[in-house]
Tab-separated table of C-alpha atoms in Angstrom:
chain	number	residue	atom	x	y	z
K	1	UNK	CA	-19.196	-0.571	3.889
K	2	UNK	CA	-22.442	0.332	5.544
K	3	UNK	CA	-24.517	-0.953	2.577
K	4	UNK	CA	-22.484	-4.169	2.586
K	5	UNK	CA	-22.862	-4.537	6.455
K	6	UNK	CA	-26.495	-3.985	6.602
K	7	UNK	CA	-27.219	-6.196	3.720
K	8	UNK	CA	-25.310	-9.013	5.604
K	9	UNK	CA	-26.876	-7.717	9.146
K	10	UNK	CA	-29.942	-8.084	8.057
K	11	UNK	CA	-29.266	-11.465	6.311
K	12	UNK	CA	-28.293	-12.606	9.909
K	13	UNK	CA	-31.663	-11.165	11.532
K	14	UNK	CA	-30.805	-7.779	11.484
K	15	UNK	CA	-30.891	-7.562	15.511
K	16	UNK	CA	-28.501	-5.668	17.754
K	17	UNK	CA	-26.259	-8.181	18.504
K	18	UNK	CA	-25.503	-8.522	14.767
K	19	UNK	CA	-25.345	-5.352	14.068
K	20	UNK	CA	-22.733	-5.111	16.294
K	21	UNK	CA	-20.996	-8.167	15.130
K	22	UNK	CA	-20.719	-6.930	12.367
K	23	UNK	CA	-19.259	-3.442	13.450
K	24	UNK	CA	-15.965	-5.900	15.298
K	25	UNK	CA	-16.105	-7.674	11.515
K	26	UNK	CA	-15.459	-4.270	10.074
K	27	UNK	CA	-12.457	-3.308	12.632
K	28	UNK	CA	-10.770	-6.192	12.921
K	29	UNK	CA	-10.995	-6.347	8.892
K	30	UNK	CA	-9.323	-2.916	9.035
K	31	UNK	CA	-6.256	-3.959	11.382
K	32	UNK	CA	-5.550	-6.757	8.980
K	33	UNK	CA	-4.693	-3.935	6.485
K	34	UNK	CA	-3.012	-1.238	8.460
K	35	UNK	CA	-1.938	0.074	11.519
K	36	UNK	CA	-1.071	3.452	13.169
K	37	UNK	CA	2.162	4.586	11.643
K	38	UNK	CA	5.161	4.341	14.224
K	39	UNK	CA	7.038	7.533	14.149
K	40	UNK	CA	9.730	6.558	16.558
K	41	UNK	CA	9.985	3.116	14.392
K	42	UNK	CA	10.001	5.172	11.404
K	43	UNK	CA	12.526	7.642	12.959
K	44	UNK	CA	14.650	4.881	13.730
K	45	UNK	CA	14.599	2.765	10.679
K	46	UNK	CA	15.424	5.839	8.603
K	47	UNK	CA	18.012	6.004	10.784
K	48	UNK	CA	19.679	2.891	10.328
K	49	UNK	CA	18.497	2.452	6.299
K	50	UNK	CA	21.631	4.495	4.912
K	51	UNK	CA	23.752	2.681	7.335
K	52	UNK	CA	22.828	-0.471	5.739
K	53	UNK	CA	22.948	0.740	1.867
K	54	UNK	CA	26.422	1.789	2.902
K	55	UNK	CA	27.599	-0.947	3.651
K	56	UNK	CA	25.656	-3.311	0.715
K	57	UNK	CA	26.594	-0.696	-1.756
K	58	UNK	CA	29.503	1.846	-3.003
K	59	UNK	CA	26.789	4.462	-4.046
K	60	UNK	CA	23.022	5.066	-4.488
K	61	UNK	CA	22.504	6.841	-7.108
K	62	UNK	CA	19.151	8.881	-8.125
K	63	UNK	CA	18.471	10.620	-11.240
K	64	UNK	CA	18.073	14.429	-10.002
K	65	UNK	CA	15.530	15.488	-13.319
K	66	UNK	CA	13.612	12.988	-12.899
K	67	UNK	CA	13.389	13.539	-9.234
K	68	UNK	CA	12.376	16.967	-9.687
K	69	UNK	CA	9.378	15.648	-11.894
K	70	UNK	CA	7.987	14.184	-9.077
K	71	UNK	CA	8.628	16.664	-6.383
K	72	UNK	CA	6.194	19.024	-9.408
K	73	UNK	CA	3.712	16.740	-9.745
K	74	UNK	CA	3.478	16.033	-5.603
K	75	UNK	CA	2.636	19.954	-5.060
K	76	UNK	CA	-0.702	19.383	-7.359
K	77	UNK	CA	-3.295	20.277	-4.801
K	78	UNK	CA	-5.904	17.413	-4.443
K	79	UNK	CA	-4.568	15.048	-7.156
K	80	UNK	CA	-3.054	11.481	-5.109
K	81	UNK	CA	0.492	10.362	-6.489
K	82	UNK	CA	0.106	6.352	-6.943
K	83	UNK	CA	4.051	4.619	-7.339
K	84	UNK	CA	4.190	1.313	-9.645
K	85	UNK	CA	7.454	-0.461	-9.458
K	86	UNK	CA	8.372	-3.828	-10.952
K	87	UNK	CA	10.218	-5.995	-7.447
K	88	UNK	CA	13.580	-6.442	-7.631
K	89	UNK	CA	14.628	-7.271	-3.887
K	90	UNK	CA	12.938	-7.573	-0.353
K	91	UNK	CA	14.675	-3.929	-0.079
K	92	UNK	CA	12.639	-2.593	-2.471
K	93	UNK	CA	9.914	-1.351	0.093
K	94	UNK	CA	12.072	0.464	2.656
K	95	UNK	CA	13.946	1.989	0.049
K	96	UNK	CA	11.157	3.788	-2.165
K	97	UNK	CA	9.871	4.692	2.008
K	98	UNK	CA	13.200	6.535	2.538
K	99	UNK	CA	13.543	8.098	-0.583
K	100	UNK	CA	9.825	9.559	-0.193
K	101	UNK	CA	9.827	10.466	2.883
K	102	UNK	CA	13.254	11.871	3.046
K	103	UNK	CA	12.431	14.134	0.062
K	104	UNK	CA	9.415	15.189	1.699
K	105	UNK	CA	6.752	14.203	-0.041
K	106	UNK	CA	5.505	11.743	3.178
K	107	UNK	CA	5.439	8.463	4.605
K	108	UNK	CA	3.891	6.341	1.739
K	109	UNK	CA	1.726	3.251	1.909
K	110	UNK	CA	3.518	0.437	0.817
K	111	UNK	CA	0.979	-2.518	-0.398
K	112	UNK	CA	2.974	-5.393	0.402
K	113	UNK	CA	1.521	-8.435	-1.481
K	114	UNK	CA	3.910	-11.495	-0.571
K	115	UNK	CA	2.848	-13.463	2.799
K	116	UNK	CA	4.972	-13.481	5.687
K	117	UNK	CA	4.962	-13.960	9.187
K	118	UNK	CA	2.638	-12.465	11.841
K	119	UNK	CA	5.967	-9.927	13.518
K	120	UNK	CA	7.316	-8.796	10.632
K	121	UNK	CA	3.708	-7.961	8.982
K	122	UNK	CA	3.335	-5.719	12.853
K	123	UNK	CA	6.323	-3.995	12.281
K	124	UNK	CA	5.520	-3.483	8.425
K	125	UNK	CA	2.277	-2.264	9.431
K	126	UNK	CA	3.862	0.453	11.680
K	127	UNK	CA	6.305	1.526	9.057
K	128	UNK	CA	3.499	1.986	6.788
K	129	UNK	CA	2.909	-1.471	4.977
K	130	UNK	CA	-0.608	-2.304	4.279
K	131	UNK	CA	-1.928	-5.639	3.717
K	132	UNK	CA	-4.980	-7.542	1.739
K	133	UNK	CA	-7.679	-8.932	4.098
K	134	UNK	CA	-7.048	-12.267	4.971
K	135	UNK	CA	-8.314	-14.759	2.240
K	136	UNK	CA	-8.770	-11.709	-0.750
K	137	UNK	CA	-5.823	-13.255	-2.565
K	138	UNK	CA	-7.392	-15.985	-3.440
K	139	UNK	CA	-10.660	-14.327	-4.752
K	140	UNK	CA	-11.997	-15.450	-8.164
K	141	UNK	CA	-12.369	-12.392	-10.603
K	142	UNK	CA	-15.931	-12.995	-10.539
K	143	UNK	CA	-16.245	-13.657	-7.062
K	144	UNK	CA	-18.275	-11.488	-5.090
K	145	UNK	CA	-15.597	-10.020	-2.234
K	146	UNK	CA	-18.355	-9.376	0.381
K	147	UNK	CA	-17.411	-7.354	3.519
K	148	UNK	CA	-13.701	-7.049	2.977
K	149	UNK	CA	-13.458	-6.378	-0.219
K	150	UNK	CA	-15.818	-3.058	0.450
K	151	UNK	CA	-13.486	-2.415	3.448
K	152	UNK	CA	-10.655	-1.998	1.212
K	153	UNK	CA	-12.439	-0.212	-1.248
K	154	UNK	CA	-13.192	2.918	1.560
K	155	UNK	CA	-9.609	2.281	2.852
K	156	UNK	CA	-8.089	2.891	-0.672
K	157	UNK	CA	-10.318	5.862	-1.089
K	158	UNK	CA	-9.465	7.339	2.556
K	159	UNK	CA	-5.683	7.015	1.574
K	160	UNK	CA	-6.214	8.895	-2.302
K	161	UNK	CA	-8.315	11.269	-0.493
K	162	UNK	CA	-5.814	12.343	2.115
K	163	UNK	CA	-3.046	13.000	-0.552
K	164	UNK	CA	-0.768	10.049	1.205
K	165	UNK	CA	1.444	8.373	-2.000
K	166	UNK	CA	0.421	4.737	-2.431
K	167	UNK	CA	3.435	2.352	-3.625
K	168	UNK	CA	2.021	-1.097	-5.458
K	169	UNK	CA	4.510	-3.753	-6.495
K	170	UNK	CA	3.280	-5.249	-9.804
K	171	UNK	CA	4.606	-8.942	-9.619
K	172	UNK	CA	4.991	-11.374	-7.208
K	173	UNK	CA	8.746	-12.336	-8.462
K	174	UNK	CA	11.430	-10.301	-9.982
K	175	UNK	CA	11.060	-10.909	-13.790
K	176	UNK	CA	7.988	-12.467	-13.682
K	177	UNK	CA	6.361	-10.140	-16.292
K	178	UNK	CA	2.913	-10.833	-14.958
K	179	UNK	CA	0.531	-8.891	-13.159
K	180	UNK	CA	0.421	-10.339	-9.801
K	181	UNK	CA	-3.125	-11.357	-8.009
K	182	UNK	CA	-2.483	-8.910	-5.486
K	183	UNK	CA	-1.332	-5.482	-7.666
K	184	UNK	CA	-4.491	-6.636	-9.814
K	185	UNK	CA	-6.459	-6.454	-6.536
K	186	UNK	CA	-4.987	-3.311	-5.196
K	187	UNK	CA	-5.023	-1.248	-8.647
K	188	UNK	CA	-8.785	-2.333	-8.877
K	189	UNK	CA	-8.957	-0.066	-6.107
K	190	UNK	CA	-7.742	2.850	-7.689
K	191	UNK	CA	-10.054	2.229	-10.562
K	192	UNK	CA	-12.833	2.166	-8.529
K	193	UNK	CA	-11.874	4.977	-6.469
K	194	UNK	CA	-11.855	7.102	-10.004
K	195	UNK	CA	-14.947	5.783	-11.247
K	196	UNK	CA	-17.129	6.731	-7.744
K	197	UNK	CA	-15.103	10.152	-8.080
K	198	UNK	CA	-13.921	10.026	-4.506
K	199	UNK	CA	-10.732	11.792	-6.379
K	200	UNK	CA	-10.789	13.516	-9.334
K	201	UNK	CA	-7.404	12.229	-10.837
K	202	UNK	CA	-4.476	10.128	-9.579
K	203	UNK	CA	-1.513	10.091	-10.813
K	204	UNK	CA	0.287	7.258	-11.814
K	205	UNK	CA	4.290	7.169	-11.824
K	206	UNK	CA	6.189	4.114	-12.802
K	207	UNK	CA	9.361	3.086	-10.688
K	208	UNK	CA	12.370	1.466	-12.080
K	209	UNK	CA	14.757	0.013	-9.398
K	210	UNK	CA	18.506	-1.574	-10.454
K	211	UNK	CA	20.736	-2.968	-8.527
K	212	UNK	CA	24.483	-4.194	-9.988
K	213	UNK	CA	23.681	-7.071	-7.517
K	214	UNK	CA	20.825	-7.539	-5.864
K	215	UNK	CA	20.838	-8.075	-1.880
């Protein structure tokens, strides 16, 4: 981020003022991804989540062995646990959030690649959504991502690096079967975090989801 923001600092004249420009580029950059988790929102929504499922649904039902492989793999000191799950409803989110955190392995971050309005991105944010930079969708593969795309890059590695689980949504629709511009984005992230060795593994579990109807 530095490199990036000197390069483009200097680019500008390099004085003070950009400098510092620059710096307000940086953090307002950063609040377009996340936000301060909300642990009275979060107390609350986990609150209210079964609630719900009870009444959408007769039963949720987890398979316990499976379960237990991930509760092994989550106690591996310094290694990052990275969730993949094909969409299958707007529910999707919360529930992988609930089942995480309410089996203790923490609060993941929930890259949420769909657009949608200014509130309910907030209140995402505080329940631990994280977002692309504004305009990154849309970013050509050989396009040169400047200043936010090197602000995600630290972000990603910050997150790995802290051990919090990172949940990325492949496509954009529900049987799409193609990678969607933003999981392509985000899992470039974890590739790059691996190749500058800012962890020394990650590990990758895939997520199936079924509902007998979805909501």
């Amino acid at each position: 981020v530095q490199d990036v923001g000197s390069s483009q600092a200097r680019g500008s004249g390099g004085d003070e003022g950009s400098q510092q420009g620059w710096k307000e580029e940086i953090c307002r950059i950063l609040r377009e991804i996340q936000a301060p988790l909300s642990p009275l929102l979060l107390r609350l929504c986990h609150w209210m989540l079964p609630k719900l499922l009870s009444r959408l649904f007769l039963s949720v039902q987890l398979p316990r062995g499976q379960l237990e492989m991930v509760l092994r793999a989550a106690r591996k000191p310094d290694v990052p646990l990275v969730f993949l799950c094909t969409p299958q409803s707007q529910l999707d989110g919360p529930l992988l959030s609930f089942l995480l955190l309410s089996q203790g392995i923490g609060v993941p971050r929930v890259a949420v690649g769909a657009w949608i309005s200014p509130r309910l991105r907030s209140l995402l944010q505080c329940l631990g959504g994280i977002f692309l930079p504004s305009g990154m969708a849309q970013t050509r593969r050989d396009q040169d991502e400047g200043l936010p795309g090197a602000v995600l890059d630290a972000y990603v590695q910050e997150v790995l690096q802290s051990r919090q689980p990172l949940v990325i949504f492949l496509e954009d629709l529900p049987g799409s079967l193609r990678l969607s511009d933003p999981a392509r984005l985000w899992l470039l992230r974890v590739l790059r975090a691996l190749r500058d060795r800012a962890v020394p593994d990650v590990l990758l579990i895939p997520v199936g989801i079924a509902y007998d109807v979805a909501p």
